[in-house]
mmCIF file of C-alpha atoms in Angstrom:
data_model
loop_
_atom_site.group_PDB
_atom_site.id
_atom_site.type_symbol
_atom_site.label_atom_id
_atom_site.label_comp_id
_atom_site.label_asym_id
_atom_site.label_seq_id
_atom_site.Cartn_x
_atom_site.Cartn_y
_atom_site.Cartn_z
ATOM 1 C CA UNK A 1 -0.132 0.087 -0.263
ATOM 2 C CA UNK A 2 1.347 3.370 -0.910
ATOM 3 C CA UNK A 3 0.995 6.248 1.546
ATOM 4 C CA UNK A 4 0.955 10.166 0.778
ATOM 5 C CA UNK A 5 0.779 13.564 2.302
ATOM 6 C CA UNK A 6 -1.510 15.963 0.515
ATOM 7 C CA UNK A 7 -1.113 19.502 0.642
ATOM 8 C CA UNK A 8 -4.397 21.923 0.584
ATOM 9 C CA UNK A 9 -4.740 25.626 0.875
ATOM 10 C CA UNK A 10 -7.578 27.304 2.228
ATOM 11 C CA UNK A 11 -8.781 30.880 2.566
ATOM 12 C CA UNK A 12 -9.474 30.458 6.619
ATOM 13 C CA UNK A 13 -10.212 28.527 9.577
ATOM 14 C CA UNK A 14 -13.620 27.816 8.938
ATOM 15 C CA UNK A 15 -12.865 26.106 5.850
ATOM 16 C CA UNK A 16 -9.830 24.441 7.271
ATOM 17 C CA UNK A 17 -11.846 22.884 10.045
ATOM 18 C CA UNK A 18 -14.757 21.955 7.677
ATOM 19 C CA UNK A 19 -12.436 20.169 5.222
ATOM 20 C CA UNK A 20 -10.253 18.389 7.778
ATOM 21 C CA UNK A 21 -13.374 17.113 9.619
ATOM 22 C CA UNK A 22 -15.073 15.816 6.779
ATOM 23 C CA UNK A 23 -11.877 14.006 5.501
ATOM 24 C CA UNK A 24 -11.259 12.434 8.603
ATOM 25 C CA UNK A 25 -15.107 11.697 9.177
ATOM 26 C CA UNK A 26 -15.587 10.204 5.310
ATOM 27 C CA UNK A 27 -12.305 7.785 5.925
ATOM 28 C CA UNK A 28 -10.441 9.783 3.621
ATOM 29 C CA UNK A 29 -7.528 10.624 5.782
ATOM 30 C CA UNK A 30 -6.131 9.494 9.157
ATOM 31 C CA UNK A 31 -4.912 12.888 10.397
ATOM 32 C CA UNK A 32 -5.175 16.267 8.967
ATOM 33 C CA UNK A 33 -2.991 19.277 10.444
ATOM 34 C CA UNK A 34 -4.030 22.836 9.891
ATOM 35 C CA UNK A 35 -1.224 25.186 9.779
ATOM 36 C CA UNK A 36 -2.139 28.864 10.183
ATOM 37 C CA UNK A 37 -0.074 31.865 9.270
ATOM 38 C CA UNK A 38 0.764 31.304 5.665
ATOM 39 C CA UNK A 39 1.092 33.988 2.924
ATOM 40 C CA UNK A 40 0.700 32.856 -0.486
ATOM 41 C CA UNK A 41 1.676 35.016 -3.336
ATOM 42 C CA UNK A 42 0.609 33.421 -6.848
ATOM 43 C CA UNK A 43 -0.585 34.300 -10.209
ATOM 44 C CA UNK A 44 -4.379 34.246 -10.798
ATOM 45 C CA UNK A 45 -6.537 35.546 -13.784
ATOM 46 C CA UNK A 46 -3.837 38.336 -14.912
ATOM 47 C CA UNK A 47 -3.001 39.213 -11.662
ATOM 48 C CA UNK A 48 -0.233 38.719 -8.985
ATOM 49 C CA UNK A 49 -2.097 37.974 -5.974
ATOM 50 C CA UNK A 50 -1.030 37.970 -2.355
ATOM 51 C CA UNK A 51 -3.257 36.424 0.353
ATOM 52 C CA UNK A 52 -3.241 35.131 3.558
ATOM 53 C CA UNK A 53 -4.084 31.271 3.722
ATOM 54 C CA UNK A 54 -4.057 28.287 5.967
ATOM 55 C CA UNK A 55 -2.404 24.900 4.816
ATOM 56 C CA UNK A 56 -3.918 21.381 5.422
ATOM 57 C CA UNK A 57 -1.403 18.546 5.693
ATOM 58 C CA UNK A 58 -3.112 15.231 5.387
ATOM 59 C CA UNK A 59 -1.914 11.958 5.657
ATOM 60 C CA UNK A 60 -3.923 9.049 3.764
ATOM 61 C CA UNK A 61 -3.211 6.355 1.392
ATOM 62 C CA UNK A 62 -2.614 6.642 -2.072
ATOM 63 C CA UNK A 63 -5.444 4.332 -3.371
ATOM 64 C CA UNK A 64 -8.084 7.213 -1.456
ATOM 65 C CA UNK A 65 -6.509 10.259 -3.602
ATOM 66 C CA UNK A 66 -9.212 10.444 -6.307
ATOM 67 C CA UNK A 67 -12.118 10.286 -3.424
ATOM 68 C CA UNK A 68 -10.117 12.832 -1.606
ATOM 69 C CA UNK A 69 -9.869 15.290 -4.355
ATOM 70 C CA UNK A 70 -13.488 14.681 -5.303
ATOM 71 C CA UNK A 71 -14.536 15.555 -1.552
ATOM 72 C CA UNK A 72 -12.286 18.658 -1.501
ATOM 73 C CA UNK A 73 -13.533 20.213 -4.811
ATOM 74 C CA UNK A 74 -17.106 19.677 -3.842
ATOM 75 C CA UNK A 75 -16.511 21.466 -0.437
ATOM 76 C CA UNK A 76 -13.802 23.844 -1.209
ATOM 77 C CA UNK A 77 -14.488 27.631 -2.033
ATOM 78 C CA UNK A 78 -11.865 28.243 -4.590
ATOM 79 C CA UNK A 79 -12.417 27.422 -8.263
ATOM 80 C CA UNK A 80 -9.128 25.831 -8.432
ATOM 81 C CA UNK A 81 -8.154 24.742 -4.923
ATOM 82 C CA UNK A 82 -4.576 23.357 -4.531
ATOM 83 C CA UNK A 83 -4.634 19.664 -3.757
ATOM 84 C CA UNK A 84 -1.030 18.360 -4.140
ATOM 85 C CA UNK A 85 0.140 14.482 -3.109
ATOM 86 C CA UNK A 86 3.481 13.557 -2.301
ATOM 87 C CA UNK A 87 4.774 10.140 -1.623
ATOM 88 C CA UNK A 88 5.641 8.989 1.999
ATOM 89 C CA UNK A 89 8.836 7.337 0.989
ATOM 90 C CA UNK A 90 9.835 6.102 4.628
ATOM 91 C CA UNK A 91 7.847 6.322 7.832
ATOM 92 C CA UNK A 92 7.572 4.707 11.195
ATOM 93 C CA UNK A 93 5.980 1.261 10.340
ATOM 94 C CA UNK A 94 3.646 1.957 13.629
ATOM 95 C CA UNK A 95 2.252 5.252 12.303
ATOM 96 C CA UNK A 96 1.887 3.893 8.605
ATOM 97 C CA UNK A 97 0.019 0.994 10.040
ATOM 98 C CA UNK A 98 -2.082 3.396 11.894
ATOM 99 C CA UNK A 99 -2.904 5.089 8.862
ATOM 100 C CA UNK A 100 -4.229 2.209 7.180
ATOM 101 C CA UNK A 101 -6.355 0.877 10.112
ATOM 102 C CA UNK A 102 -7.752 4.588 10.596
ATOM 103 C CA UNK A 103 -8.941 4.900 7.016
ATOM 104 C CA UNK A 104 -10.062 1.288 6.887
ATOM 105 C CA UNK A 105 -12.189 1.410 9.885
#
Protein backbone atom coordinates (compact mmCIF):
# COMPACT_ATOMS: atom_id res chain seq x y z
CA UNK A 1 0.00 0.00 0.00
CA UNK A 2 1.28 3.46 -0.90
CA UNK A 3 1.05 6.31 1.58
CA UNK A 4 0.85 9.99 0.68
CA UNK A 5 0.84 13.44 2.22
CA UNK A 6 -1.58 15.84 0.54
CA UNK A 7 -1.22 19.62 0.74
CA UNK A 8 -4.39 21.73 0.49
CA UNK A 9 -4.50 25.50 0.98
CA UNK A 10 -7.61 27.20 2.32
CA UNK A 11 -8.70 30.81 2.81
CA UNK A 12 -9.55 30.60 6.54
CA UNK A 13 -10.05 28.56 9.72
CA UNK A 14 -13.70 27.81 8.99
CA UNK A 15 -12.95 26.15 5.64
CA UNK A 16 -9.90 24.38 7.10
CA UNK A 17 -11.88 22.91 9.97
CA UNK A 18 -14.77 21.85 7.74
CA UNK A 19 -12.49 20.11 5.24
CA UNK A 20 -10.28 18.49 7.88
CA UNK A 21 -13.20 17.11 9.85
CA UNK A 22 -14.95 15.91 6.69
CA UNK A 23 -11.85 14.12 5.41
CA UNK A 24 -11.39 12.23 8.68
CA UNK A 25 -15.11 11.51 9.18
CA UNK A 26 -15.41 10.14 5.64
CA UNK A 27 -12.35 7.89 6.10
CA UNK A 28 -10.41 9.74 3.43
CA UNK A 29 -7.62 10.69 5.83
CA UNK A 30 -6.17 9.40 9.07
CA UNK A 31 -4.98 12.82 10.22
CA UNK A 32 -5.10 16.42 9.04
CA UNK A 33 -2.82 19.11 10.45
CA UNK A 34 -3.96 22.71 10.08
CA UNK A 35 -1.12 25.21 9.74
CA UNK A 36 -2.08 28.85 10.23
CA UNK A 37 -0.19 31.97 9.23
CA UNK A 38 0.72 31.28 5.61
CA UNK A 39 1.04 34.01 3.05
CA UNK A 40 0.63 32.90 -0.56
CA UNK A 41 1.83 34.87 -3.57
CA UNK A 42 0.49 33.47 -6.83
CA UNK A 43 -0.60 34.38 -10.35
CA UNK A 44 -4.36 34.21 -10.92
CA UNK A 45 -6.51 35.61 -13.73
CA UNK A 46 -3.89 38.06 -14.99
CA UNK A 47 -2.84 39.37 -11.58
CA UNK A 48 -0.23 38.62 -8.96
CA UNK A 49 -2.16 37.92 -5.76
CA UNK A 50 -0.91 38.06 -2.17
CA UNK A 51 -3.28 36.43 0.32
CA UNK A 52 -3.26 34.98 3.83
CA UNK A 53 -4.08 31.27 3.79
CA UNK A 54 -3.97 28.12 5.88
CA UNK A 55 -2.38 24.82 4.89
CA UNK A 56 -3.85 21.38 5.46
CA UNK A 57 -1.33 18.54 5.71
CA UNK A 58 -3.28 15.35 5.09
CA UNK A 59 -1.99 11.82 5.77
CA UNK A 60 -3.72 9.11 3.78
CA UNK A 61 -3.23 6.31 1.28
CA UNK A 62 -2.55 6.62 -2.42
CA UNK A 63 -5.64 4.58 -3.28
CA UNK A 64 -7.89 7.19 -1.62
CA UNK A 65 -6.52 10.19 -3.55
CA UNK A 66 -9.27 10.39 -6.20
CA UNK A 67 -12.05 10.24 -3.58
CA UNK A 68 -10.21 12.80 -1.46
CA UNK A 69 -9.79 15.10 -4.45
CA UNK A 70 -13.50 14.82 -5.31
CA UNK A 71 -14.50 15.60 -1.70
CA UNK A 72 -12.23 18.65 -1.57
CA UNK A 73 -13.44 20.03 -4.91
CA UNK A 74 -17.08 19.63 -3.79
CA UNK A 75 -16.47 21.38 -0.45
CA UNK A 76 -13.82 24.02 -1.20
CA UNK A 77 -14.67 27.64 -2.09
CA UNK A 78 -11.77 28.07 -4.56
CA UNK A 79 -12.39 27.55 -8.28
CA UNK A 80 -9.06 25.69 -8.52
CA UNK A 81 -8.05 24.46 -5.05
CA UNK A 82 -4.50 23.34 -4.43
CA UNK A 83 -4.55 19.56 -3.99
CA UNK A 84 -1.01 18.22 -4.26
CA UNK A 85 0.04 14.72 -3.19
CA UNK A 86 3.56 13.60 -2.38
CA UNK A 87 4.59 10.03 -1.62
CA UNK A 88 5.74 9.05 1.84
CA UNK A 89 9.00 7.33 0.99
CA UNK A 90 9.76 6.10 4.50
CA UNK A 91 7.91 6.21 7.80
CA UNK A 92 7.52 4.51 11.13
CA UNK A 93 5.80 1.19 10.51
CA UNK A 94 3.61 1.81 13.57
CA UNK A 95 2.45 5.16 12.15
CA UNK A 96 1.90 3.83 8.64
CA UNK A 97 -0.08 0.88 10.04
CA UNK A 98 -2.16 3.37 12.02
CA UNK A 99 -2.97 5.27 8.80
CA UNK A 100 -4.16 2.00 7.20
CA UNK A 101 -6.25 0.99 10.20
CA UNK A 102 -7.78 4.46 10.51
CA UNK A 103 -8.90 4.89 6.90
CA UNK A 104 -10.16 1.29 6.84
CA UNK A 105 -12.17 1.55 10.08
